[in-house]
XYZ file of C-alpha atoms in Angstrom:
763
model
C -42.641 26.456 33.596
C -41.322 27.226 37.069
C -44.830 28.219 38.173
C -46.200 24.929 36.881
C -43.689 23.063 39.045
C -44.527 25.280 42.001
C -43.391 24.027 45.412
C -41.901 20.879 43.877
C -38.805 22.805 42.768
C -36.118 22.341 45.437
C -34.857 25.490 47.124
C -31.542 23.762 47.826
C -30.048 20.333 48.305
C -31.148 18.636 51.545
C -30.277 15.110 52.571
C -32.517 14.075 55.422
C -31.469 11.794 58.249
C -30.249 11.939 61.800
C -26.770 12.277 63.224
C -25.342 10.428 66.210
C -27.014 12.908 68.547
C -30.331 12.562 66.737
C -30.219 16.031 65.176
C -32.908 16.169 62.462
C -31.761 17.222 59.038
C -28.153 16.143 59.680
C -27.367 13.660 56.902
C -25.369 10.517 56.792
C -21.804 11.387 55.743
C -21.378 11.232 51.947
C -19.234 8.109 51.998
C -21.920 6.297 54.038
C -24.940 7.469 52.038
C -26.925 4.347 51.207
C -24.615 2.152 53.307
C -25.758 2.876 56.874
C -27.834 -0.323 56.994
C -25.178 -2.477 55.365
C -24.085 -5.212 57.794
C -20.437 -5.092 56.748
C -20.233 -1.315 57.216
C -22.095 -1.506 60.537
C -19.568 -4.087 61.761
C -16.718 -1.763 60.738
C -18.368 1.105 62.633
C -18.469 -1.096 65.757
C -14.804 -1.974 65.258
C -12.700 -5.135 65.239
C -9.606 -6.305 67.063
C -7.195 -7.159 64.257
C -3.620 -8.384 64.512
C -1.115 -6.218 62.660
C 1.789 -8.273 61.278
C 5.166 -6.686 60.559
C 7.629 -9.537 61.158
C 7.803 -12.973 62.747
C 8.186 -11.381 66.195
C 6.248 -8.104 65.723
C 2.577 -9.116 65.632
C 0.267 -6.961 67.736
C -3.482 -6.794 68.223
C -5.175 -3.419 67.857
C -8.669 -2.024 67.655
C -9.614 -0.787 64.156
C -12.861 1.105 63.686
C -14.459 2.959 60.786
C -15.139 6.569 61.752
C -18.587 8.084 61.333
C -17.424 10.202 58.419
C -17.135 7.000 56.372
C -13.857 8.388 55.031
C -11.316 7.179 57.575
C -10.423 4.256 59.830
C -9.325 4.909 63.407
C -6.919 2.632 65.193
C -5.181 2.670 68.533
C -1.654 1.606 69.247
C 0.219 1.350 72.499
C 3.496 3.111 73.126
C 5.453 2.829 76.390
C 3.893 5.846 78.097
C 0.403 6.236 76.712
C -1.906 4.933 73.991
C -1.832 6.884 70.734
C -4.602 7.156 68.178
C -4.157 7.245 64.433
C -6.257 7.173 61.286
C -5.844 6.243 57.650
C -8.105 7.446 54.855
C -10.176 5.201 52.606
C -9.343 7.360 49.569
C -5.618 6.584 50.033
C -6.205 2.835 49.645
C -4.937 1.447 46.355
C -6.083 -2.158 46.823
C -7.401 -4.628 49.403
C -6.149 -8.187 48.960
C -7.424 -11.351 50.596
C -5.262 -14.153 51.966
C -1.456 -14.258 51.883
C -1.255 -11.913 48.884
C 1.533 -9.635 50.099
C 5.241 -10.075 50.633
C 4.788 -9.520 54.370
C 2.054 -12.124 54.847
C 3.817 -14.679 52.673
C 6.929 -14.325 54.859
C 5.447 -13.746 58.306
C 1.774 -14.758 58.235
C 2.207 -18.531 58.292
C 0.622 -18.839 61.762
C -2.664 -17.407 60.431
C -5.004 -19.123 57.996
C -5.162 -17.284 54.650
C -8.939 -16.927 55.022
C -8.376 -14.741 58.123
C -5.826 -12.445 56.459
C -6.080 -9.289 54.386
C -3.660 -6.667 53.098
C -4.493 -2.985 52.708
C -2.146 -1.452 50.119
C -1.860 2.343 50.051
C -1.002 4.785 47.297
C 2.425 6.418 47.387
C 5.245 5.343 49.674
C 3.166 4.235 52.656
C 3.793 0.614 53.633
C 1.149 -2.082 53.362
C -1.030 -2.879 56.346
C -1.017 -6.671 56.834
C -3.821 -7.826 59.140
C -5.242 -11.044 60.555
C -8.825 -11.129 61.861
C -10.128 -13.419 64.643
C -12.333 -15.236 62.107
C -12.600 -15.631 58.364
C -16.038 -13.971 58.415
C -14.686 -10.876 60.169
C -11.873 -10.621 57.619
C -14.464 -10.855 54.838
C -16.547 -8.091 56.439
C -13.566 -5.728 56.209
C -12.710 -6.793 52.657
C -16.311 -6.311 51.489
C -16.902 -3.171 53.567
C -13.788 -1.389 52.314
C -14.717 -2.327 48.739
C -18.163 -0.737 49.198
C -16.726 2.418 50.767
C -14.126 2.761 47.993
C -16.821 2.318 45.335
C -18.953 4.930 47.099
C -16.031 7.372 47.188
C -15.338 6.800 43.487
C -18.968 7.689 42.756
C -18.903 10.831 44.904
C -18.583 14.236 43.338
C -19.009 17.845 44.319
C -22.757 17.235 44.595
C -21.945 15.687 47.975
C -20.459 18.945 49.292
C -23.633 19.621 51.261
C -23.221 16.392 53.196
C -19.437 16.755 53.358
C -19.720 20.072 55.158
C -22.154 18.591 57.695
C -19.301 16.423 58.926
C -17.345 19.577 59.805
C -20.491 21.131 61.257
C -20.716 18.225 63.692
C -17.063 18.719 64.707
C -17.472 22.482 65.127
C -20.452 22.036 67.474
C -18.165 21.919 70.522
C -20.815 21.048 73.151
C -22.935 18.908 70.788
C -26.134 20.812 71.608
C -27.239 21.082 67.953
C -26.868 24.868 68.148
C -24.139 27.014 66.635
C -22.806 30.160 68.282
C -20.911 32.696 66.213
C -17.670 31.401 67.743
C -18.558 27.873 66.600
C -19.448 29.178 63.140
C -16.027 30.864 62.933
C -14.436 27.557 63.932
C -16.417 25.798 61.186
C -15.182 28.306 58.596
C -11.551 27.718 59.599
C -12.087 23.939 59.398
C -13.272 24.202 55.802
C -10.325 26.450 54.882
C -11.850 29.912 54.721
C -10.852 32.896 56.845
C -13.858 35.116 56.303
C -13.815 38.743 57.422
C -15.373 38.881 60.917
C -17.811 41.656 60.041
C -19.005 39.881 56.893
C -19.234 36.543 58.682
C -21.232 38.092 61.517
C -23.598 39.865 59.123
C -24.241 36.535 57.383
C -24.730 34.905 60.773
C -27.285 37.575 61.836
C -29.192 37.314 58.556
C -29.764 33.624 59.288
C -30.486 34.146 63.009
C -34.247 34.501 62.519
C -34.942 34.033 66.234
C -32.452 36.805 67.071
C -30.986 34.860 70.032
C -27.309 34.703 68.904
C -27.664 30.992 68.037
C -28.308 29.167 64.806
C -30.301 25.954 64.960
C -32.316 23.704 62.636
C -33.440 25.593 59.508
C -31.199 28.537 60.421
C -28.108 26.333 60.164
C -29.363 24.978 56.835
C -29.852 28.508 55.508
C -26.332 29.478 56.591
C -24.843 26.453 54.847
C -26.849 27.100 51.678
C -25.546 30.661 51.552
C -22.016 29.436 52.196
C -22.260 26.832 49.440
C -23.755 29.106 46.791
C -21.974 28.981 43.430
C -22.740 32.414 41.883
C -20.624 31.614 38.821
C -22.722 28.492 38.083
C -25.959 30.356 38.718
C -24.915 33.067 36.269
C -24.191 30.486 33.537
C -27.444 28.668 34.261
C -29.546 31.829 34.107
C -27.842 32.882 30.878
C -29.402 29.867 29.156
C -32.563 29.326 31.219
C -33.972 32.842 30.952
C -36.589 34.257 33.306
C -38.289 30.978 34.188
C -35.061 29.713 35.823
C -35.297 26.142 34.476
C -33.594 24.686 31.399
C -35.838 23.226 28.727
C -34.409 20.512 26.470
C -33.688 22.987 23.601
C -32.027 25.398 26.066
C -29.844 22.616 27.457
C -28.958 21.605 23.879
C -27.888 25.209 23.171
C -25.574 25.070 26.187
C -24.096 21.740 25.034
C -23.464 23.118 21.544
C -21.704 26.167 23.006
C -19.611 23.758 25.101
C -18.371 22.169 21.908
C -19.956 18.796 22.693
C -19.633 16.699 19.553
C -22.883 15.174 18.323
C -25.108 16.980 20.822
C -28.781 16.286 20.055
C -32.161 16.826 21.689
C -32.185 13.135 22.576
C -28.833 13.521 24.334
C -30.093 16.581 26.242
C -33.164 14.585 27.353
C -30.918 11.749 28.515
C -28.851 14.182 30.627
C -32.001 15.510 32.292
C -33.161 11.993 33.175
C -29.686 11.124 34.489
C -28.797 14.179 36.581
C -32.017 15.999 37.494
C -32.926 15.507 41.169
C -36.500 16.799 41.074
C -38.958 14.190 39.787
C -41.544 16.749 38.690
C -38.949 18.661 36.664
C -37.752 15.385 35.167
C -41.287 14.452 34.071
C -41.583 17.813 32.295
C -38.114 17.299 30.719
C -36.728 20.314 32.548
C -33.429 20.769 34.373
C -33.150 22.812 37.570
C -30.010 24.520 38.872
C -29.322 21.488 41.093
C -29.472 19.105 38.130
C -27.278 21.451 36.098
C -24.656 21.513 38.861
C -24.760 17.725 39.182
C -24.147 17.362 35.450
C -21.215 19.788 35.438
C -19.631 17.951 38.374
C -20.090 14.482 36.905
C -17.445 12.596 34.886
C -19.644 13.120 31.805
C -19.465 16.880 32.296
C -15.825 16.890 33.447
C -12.694 17.946 31.560
C -11.360 14.547 30.334
C -13.045 13.176 27.218
C -15.200 10.296 28.610
C -14.594 8.127 25.536
C -10.847 8.257 26.287
C -11.305 6.594 29.685
C -11.728 3.321 27.767
C -9.366 1.768 25.224
C -10.230 3.815 22.120
C -7.011 3.762 20.090
C -5.947 1.310 17.414
C -4.109 -1.476 19.281
C -3.095 -3.392 16.132
C 0.005 -1.403 15.214
C 3.601 -2.541 15.965
C 4.851 -2.081 19.532
C 7.247 0.657 18.397
C 4.256 2.883 17.564
C 3.233 3.278 21.220
C 4.401 5.122 24.301
C 4.694 2.350 26.918
C 4.472 3.087 30.649
C 7.859 2.050 32.056
C 9.475 1.805 35.484
C 13.135 2.098 36.529
C 14.565 0.169 39.506
C 11.063 -1.183 39.971
C 12.017 -3.270 43.000
C 12.803 -0.197 45.146
C 10.296 1.400 47.500
C 12.615 4.268 48.497
C 16.185 5.461 47.911
C 18.459 3.530 45.576
C 21.307 3.724 48.114
C 19.876 2.071 51.218
C 16.146 1.660 50.728
C 14.214 -1.614 50.916
C 13.527 -3.795 47.875
C 10.129 -5.456 47.702
C 7.894 -7.442 45.389
C 5.177 -5.006 46.512
C 6.857 -2.331 44.394
C 6.092 -4.421 41.279
C 2.476 -4.885 42.371
C 2.104 -1.125 42.848
C 3.703 -0.373 39.487
C 1.249 -2.714 37.741
C -1.607 -1.052 39.649
C -0.510 2.261 38.093
C -0.626 0.835 34.573
C 3.101 0.134 34.205
C 3.911 -2.281 31.346
C 7.716 -2.413 31.453
C 9.434 -3.267 34.739
C 13.122 -3.616 35.547
C 14.826 -6.564 37.259
C 18.438 -6.029 38.378
C 19.605 -9.639 38.699
C 22.619 -10.644 40.804
C 24.009 -13.926 42.032
C 22.483 -15.032 45.324
C 23.127 -17.785 47.884
C 21.987 -21.353 47.333
C 22.022 -21.013 43.566
C 19.060 -18.590 43.662
C 19.479 -15.257 41.817
C 18.409 -12.133 43.730
C 17.222 -8.656 42.737
C 18.578 -5.479 44.318
C 20.528 -2.321 43.457
C 24.008 -3.778 43.169
C 26.905 -2.555 45.318
C 24.538 -0.623 47.622
C 22.785 -1.255 50.937
C 19.360 -1.883 49.425
C 17.771 -5.117 50.611
C 17.539 -8.187 48.358
C 14.552 -10.158 47.093
C 14.451 -13.459 45.253
C 14.156 -13.404 41.463
C 11.541 -16.179 41.602
C 9.366 -14.151 44.010
C 9.351 -11.237 41.561
C 8.340 -13.533 38.693
C 5.492 -14.877 40.862
C 4.351 -11.282 41.468
C 4.415 -10.722 37.697
C 2.296 -13.827 37.149
C -0.247 -12.841 39.823
C -0.557 -9.082 39.231
C 0.745 -8.062 35.789
C -2.648 -8.235 34.062
C -4.978 -7.089 36.843
C -5.447 -3.597 35.368
C -4.384 -4.007 31.737
C -4.484 -7.018 29.379
C -1.682 -5.706 27.179
C 1.854 -7.157 27.177
C 4.401 -6.712 29.935
C 8.119 -6.328 29.196
C 10.656 -7.591 31.749
C 13.803 -5.504 31.345
C 16.589 -7.748 32.683
C 19.799 -6.146 33.960
C 21.746 -9.380 34.120
C 24.830 -9.644 36.359
C 24.635 -13.427 36.869
C 26.912 -16.222 35.712
C 25.741 -19.054 33.484
C 24.578 -21.293 36.343
C 22.232 -18.743 37.887
C 21.150 -17.538 34.462
C 19.931 -21.082 33.937
C 17.987 -20.776 37.207
C 16.466 -17.523 35.952
C 15.396 -19.173 32.689
C 13.908 -22.105 34.621
C 11.853 -19.797 36.877
C 10.608 -17.793 33.890
C 9.428 -20.966 32.146
C 7.920 -22.794 35.130
C 6.231 -19.809 36.825
C 4.966 -17.901 33.782
C 4.204 -20.912 31.588
C 2.244 -19.953 28.476
C 2.371 -16.260 29.437
C 6.031 -16.172 28.406
C 6.802 -15.444 24.744
C 9.448 -17.991 23.701
C 9.089 -17.954 19.916
C 7.992 -15.699 17.079
C 4.248 -15.248 16.678
C 4.599 -15.025 12.906
C 7.536 -16.985 11.528
C 6.810 -15.597 8.048
C 7.710 -12.057 9.210
C 10.521 -12.558 11.737
C 11.630 -8.920 11.582
C 8.209 -7.416 12.292
C 7.212 -6.364 15.794
C 3.767 -7.677 16.830
C 1.016 -5.405 18.134
C -0.260 -5.012 21.711
C -3.464 -6.732 20.597
C -1.535 -9.781 19.364
C 0.398 -9.954 22.642
C -2.506 -9.660 25.092
C -1.737 -11.486 28.323
C 1.856 -12.236 27.279
C 5.209 -11.442 28.900
C 8.251 -10.387 26.848
C 11.838 -10.566 28.071
C 14.217 -7.759 27.157
C 17.796 -9.002 27.258
C 20.829 -9.920 25.209
C 20.807 -12.474 22.397
C 24.411 -11.889 21.303
C 27.403 -12.938 23.428
C 27.681 -10.890 26.593
C 30.190 -8.111 27.164
C 32.633 -8.567 30.060
C 34.956 -6.199 31.890
C 38.671 -6.678 32.507
C 38.194 -9.164 35.372
C 35.753 -11.255 33.316
C 32.528 -10.095 35.018
C 29.488 -9.819 32.737
C 28.415 -6.247 31.984
C 24.773 -5.261 31.994
C 23.241 -3.032 29.320
C 23.493 -0.080 31.661
C 27.188 -0.693 32.392
C 27.918 -1.048 28.670
C 26.191 2.244 28.051
C 28.272 3.867 30.795
C 31.448 2.462 29.208
C 30.375 4.001 25.880
C 30.001 7.364 27.603
C 33.446 6.987 29.199
C 34.882 6.371 25.734
C 33.084 9.434 24.388
C 34.741 11.462 27.150
C 38.161 10.013 26.226
C 38.348 7.382 28.948
C 38.187 4.236 26.822
C 39.667 0.921 27.945
C 40.352 -2.514 26.503
C 37.589 -4.078 24.456
C 35.566 -6.617 26.456
C 35.731 -10.295 25.606
C 32.608 -12.237 24.626
C 30.963 -15.273 26.160
C 27.573 -16.903 25.498
C 24.854 -16.790 28.146
C 22.038 -19.249 28.691
C 19.152 -16.733 28.893
C 19.596 -15.452 25.338
C 16.852 -17.534 23.624
C 14.174 -15.762 25.717
C 14.755 -12.332 24.147
C 12.458 -12.979 21.188
C 11.221 -9.489 20.285
C 13.329 -7.318 22.622
C 16.997 -8.007 21.879
C 19.215 -5.596 23.750
C 21.487 -3.730 21.335
C 23.825 -0.750 21.496
C 23.135 2.624 19.898
C 26.113 4.920 19.646
C 26.298 8.711 19.364
C 25.587 10.182 16.891
C 22.793 7.819 15.937
C 23.353 5.783 12.772
C 19.769 6.556 11.777
C 17.918 5.793 9.727
C 19.635 2.428 9.464
C 19.942 0.877 5.991
C 18.007 -2.139 7.271
C 15.790 -1.458 10.296
C 16.008 -4.080 13.022
C 12.595 -3.782 14.753
C 13.285 -6.562 17.271
C 16.304 -4.767 18.715
C 15.955 -2.492 21.777
C 18.502 0.133 22.799
C 18.875 1.233 26.427
C 20.132 4.794 26.879
C 20.823 6.933 29.910
C 18.974 10.239 29.977
C 22.290 11.996 29.185
C 22.909 9.923 26.073
C 19.286 10.279 24.943
C 19.501 14.072 25.282
C 22.696 14.061 23.227
C 20.953 12.101 20.466
C 17.982 14.462 20.535
C 20.325 17.453 20.285
C 22.665 16.091 17.595
C 20.413 13.834 15.507
C 16.840 14.898 16.257
C 14.954 13.775 13.147
C 17.166 10.716 12.583
C 16.506 9.580 16.154
C 12.753 9.964 15.588
C 12.966 7.850 12.419
C 14.886 5.216 14.353
C 12.145 5.193 17.030
C 9.454 4.858 14.383
C 10.458 1.228 13.874
C 12.557 0.191 16.899
C 12.062 0.377 20.662
C 14.250 2.650 22.766
C 14.409 2.544 26.560
C 15.643 5.601 28.494
C 16.567 5.447 32.185
C 17.701 7.988 34.839
C 21.384 8.684 35.394
C 22.981 6.644 38.165
C 24.027 9.912 39.798
C 20.449 10.465 40.968
C 21.160 8.991 44.405
C 17.789 10.019 45.861
C 15.925 8.216 43.048
C 14.856 11.527 41.498
C 13.428 11.571 37.972
C 14.139 13.432 34.752
C 11.552 15.173 32.568
C 9.994 12.400 30.432
C 8.472 14.848 27.946
C 11.820 15.400 26.204
C 12.050 11.686 25.438
C 8.435 11.358 24.276
C 8.990 14.293 21.911
C 11.521 12.110 20.051
C 9.330 9.032 19.987
C 11.124 7.036 22.720
C 8.679 4.363 23.836
C 10.087 3.014 27.120
C 10.705 6.179 29.148
C 11.544 4.621 32.522
C 10.946 6.562 35.736
C 11.276 5.852 39.449
C 7.617 5.182 40.259
C 8.332 5.411 43.997
C 9.341 9.097 43.730
C 6.437 11.576 43.499
C 6.893 14.860 41.680
C 5.925 16.656 38.506
C 7.727 14.016 36.414
C 5.452 11.253 37.713
C 2.453 13.596 37.328
C 3.345 13.892 33.640
C 3.708 10.123 33.344
C 0.327 9.556 35.026
C -1.253 12.175 32.750
C 0.265 10.675 29.597
C -1.157 7.242 30.431
C -4.428 8.432 32.003
C -6.127 7.942 28.643
C -6.788 4.827 26.541
C -8.294 3.000 29.487
C -5.086 3.452 31.538
C -3.875 0.308 29.777
C -0.230 1.463 29.730
C -0.055 1.846 25.924
C -0.741 5.152 24.152
C -0.482 5.447 20.359
C 2.191 7.948 19.343
C 1.165 10.876 17.097
C 1.404 10.140 13.369
C 4.483 12.371 12.990
C 6.397 9.993 15.304
C 5.276 6.772 13.582
C 6.322 7.428 9.967
C 9.735 6.089 8.911
C 10.239 9.023 6.521
C 8.909 11.703 8.901
C 10.432 15.186 8.692
C 9.321 16.155 12.207
C 11.982 17.620 14.497
C 10.969 18.609 18.052
C 13.612 21.359 18.019
C 12.036 22.966 14.913
C 8.307 22.181 15.031
C 7.143 24.985 12.742
C 4.738 27.896 13.353
C 1.924 27.890 15.955
C -1.062 25.771 14.920
C -3.290 25.936 18.000
C -4.373 28.619 20.461
C -5.175 27.271 23.924
C -7.124 29.690 26.123
C -8.145 28.909 29.674
C -10.149 31.112 31.995
C -9.500 30.187 35.634
C -12.772 30.992 37.394
C -13.013 29.494 40.899
C -11.937 26.625 43.155
C -13.945 24.651 45.679
C -13.037 23.047 49.021
C -9.263 23.000 48.725
C -7.626 20.873 51.447
C -5.938 22.380 54.492
C -2.205 21.794 54.339
C -1.557 21.830 58.078
C -4.345 20.234 60.092
C -2.342 20.771 63.289
C -2.698 24.550 62.853
C -6.461 25.220 62.694
C -5.905 28.917 62.002
C -3.712 28.203 58.983
C -5.648 29.052 55.811
C -4.541 28.490 52.214
C -3.710 31.488 49.970
C -4.262 29.702 46.649
C -2.962 30.505 43.208
C -3.347 28.446 40.015
C -0.545 27.682 37.585
C -1.147 26.240 34.124
C 1.869 24.365 32.762
C 2.314 23.357 29.123
C 4.676 20.409 28.555
C 5.521 19.613 24.937
C 8.240 20.403 22.400
C 10.672 23.072 23.702
C 8.956 25.887 21.794
C 5.608 25.024 23.426
C 6.816 24.627 27.020
C 5.443 27.451 29.150
C 3.689 28.187 32.417
C 1.454 31.041 33.496
C -0.254 31.636 36.804
C -3.027 33.638 38.411
C -2.779 36.001 41.329
C -3.184 34.475 44.772
C -6.438 34.791 46.719
C -5.591 35.499 50.370
C -7.141 33.442 53.174
C -9.647 31.414 51.181
C -9.284 27.768 50.313
C -13.045 27.178 50.383
C -14.366 29.137 47.408
C -11.614 31.396 45.970
C -12.435 33.364 42.820
C -9.984 34.491 40.115
C -11.686 35.107 36.780
C -8.302 35.400 35.030
C -7.577 34.343 31.441
C -4.332 32.632 30.392
C -3.444 31.927 26.751
C -0.831 29.764 24.984
C 0.273 29.393 21.355
C 1.142 25.786 20.494
C 3.238 24.417 17.631
C 2.926 20.669 18.280
C -0.392 20.289 20.148
C -0.513 16.507 19.560
C 2.378 16.114 22.059
C 1.176 18.618 24.672
C 0.351 17.699 28.258
C -1.529 20.296 30.324
C -0.822 20.330 34.066
C -3.196 22.256 36.332
C -1.470 23.080 39.634
C -2.813 24.749 42.780
C -0.283 26.113 45.275
C -0.408 27.919 48.600
C 1.368 31.224 48.022
C 4.154 32.199 50.411
C 6.007 35.482 50.037
C 9.102 34.383 51.976
C 9.582 30.728 50.977
C 8.675 28.361 48.129
C 4.962 27.859 47.612
C 3.421 24.707 49.085
C 1.811 22.181 46.751
C -1.966 21.814 47.186
C -3.099 19.639 44.266
C -2.747 19.000 40.541
C -4.272 17.285 37.540
C -2.519 16.436 34.258
C -3.808 15.125 30.945
C -3.067 15.383 27.200
C -4.455 18.420 25.409
C -6.012 16.050 22.859
C -8.183 14.527 25.617
C -9.244 17.860 27.112
C -12.860 18.914 26.522
C -13.780 22.513 25.843
C -16.267 24.735 27.647
C -17.034 25.062 31.359
C -15.322 22.198 33.190
C -14.404 21.100 36.699
C -10.845 19.855 37.271
C -10.866 17.231 40.049
C -7.570 17.638 41.897
C -5.131 14.915 42.956
C -2.547 14.760 45.758
C 1.225 14.282 45.355
C 0.687 10.522 45.446
C -2.118 10.618 42.885
C -4.944 10.149 45.410
C -8.223 11.983 44.932
C -8.618 15.214 46.921
C -12.414 15.122 46.550
C -14.315 17.386 46.872
C -11.498 19.759 45.840
C -11.987 21.105 42.299
C -11.031 23.922 39.960
C -13.736 25.457 37.764
C -12.448 26.727 34.408
C -13.505 27.586 30.875
C -11.425 26.009 28.101
C -11.167 27.061 24.461
C -8.985 25.270 21.875
C -8.768 26.945 18.468
C -6.971 25.030 15.718
C -5.762 26.798 12.600
């Protein structure tokens, strides 16, 4: 078969083109592939003078220009002594909005027409970039151009490594003469995070130096790169199935798919994969797959580790709300610390962009009869309640159509409560749920499907609790008083007084749940919601595990971090999910393993913010107890093979090379929680190899999250984080898979990947 294809079989991936210096064979950067003739992208490459807007008085014009890598935007700013140059990366952009669609532009952009304005919102804690262009057309060029570049980056995979490395090749060519000395080659290796032994590197250099003149140029450079980019582990797998002819026939590819554990693999499916991923047209016509096509398939989303079907909404969305884990945020208005950080409507927009479906509004009395939102009795800044409700109206259903819950922490008197109710009605209109959907079943919670596009208010329906001086207590303060009583510090019972917002809590009435839990209740009250601190929730889990689960099978429970977490740190959400708590609220502005778990939990089901709980957590008569889950039922075995193109952690130190190790973490019921790690590979973040097998015995696999972590080993201090990826075990595909790593803020680290083999054996 290979002979029949003859010279048509590619020896290696080549992307033809010319670089800025006209060097033949140097490709367009991967992010620009197919976009170099696009007028919007060409305009961005030329650059634009855009006005950056930070306040009414701070509005400065700067030059912004897309860099030739297609991955970053360069801009210049002036400081008193000298101009400084900075960049931001396209992959860190979360959204690009047109017009006055940010808090900053609504407040400070009045002098600029909306058609000239755009906002670049970034992932993580980085502030928005609010810009005004000289003309509406120039603003549109940046909006359209960034959209195209972001779409191109989303479509990129490891198959673009060949073009990715050419970008570093261009930078390593210090005198831009299209030739590479050994010193320049060593510089290139350090740039791509590999500290290769000098003797080995030089021997490789000399093997490619066909002209024997101590320079590499043209085809010699290509040969060096091909040798550098070889994936021996993929070649070995490919040859195991392809045999001596070194191409995969359709039956051979089907055999590989069956060994991978691909459900429903057929000859027709194997043919479809060849036509989708094979690069060589002659091979495609003969229904054959070359090594290049095989690599492209393994690096594609279809060949990746998450189950592709789970990237869409695939679960039953017609069950009661209490049957779902619901992505929930705590102190949603904060962008930083809960002591003195800024409050912003942008924090709500970002939470919705991450799939959040339950947001918190701490409501306090403000001037002019307008309630405000902030972290009470602290130095955090204040935002208007009505502005937050407008942000809910404009952004709540951008990513997910399923219902949003507004968790009101109400500290307002009757007059400003009336203002709150008025804003909810007038701004949200028909979005707001103000009456039962089914008056025949008033005690039944509706489903996410029934509530598509609707907003629920969580608040009190009964008279409000007050403290000794008559001030209204919020749910959280009541809960704290309960805990004081439990510790022996009880006080006088609060008096009661009606509040005007109570009719809006239709399906989410705030109610108290004492310790130990009175569960299961004689008559379940599905429309009641209990708010518990993490401490009180842990006490319930410890003292009334199964009863608490039965309670959560029919009623919603919201858990929030202790107020003592001054730096807005988070608790481990897995403990709460194990007991069926639906609204496990975290500080979305604080990155860490807790938010990685939250992102992994809600990565599936189309990232819609609702994930159906396992059956053992939905049955009112369940016997499941996370503290006693029974014997092991599943063996999870993972072979950590290699990694590819891990990022450098300190770009300012070019000689600093990563010493990577891989840790596999299991998060589930206490008996399942475990972590195991590989050895570290010294001085190689480019293509480290491990070949180590790690195995776990699991008792409640339906609750397990698997977190893949790569760290830079350090013998004298804590390891540095490199990247991670988290997802439920139930959505993890078996076989040979690439794990595409994410940064602390959840941004893609493409082309950084782990290559592993996964086996899940269920008894």
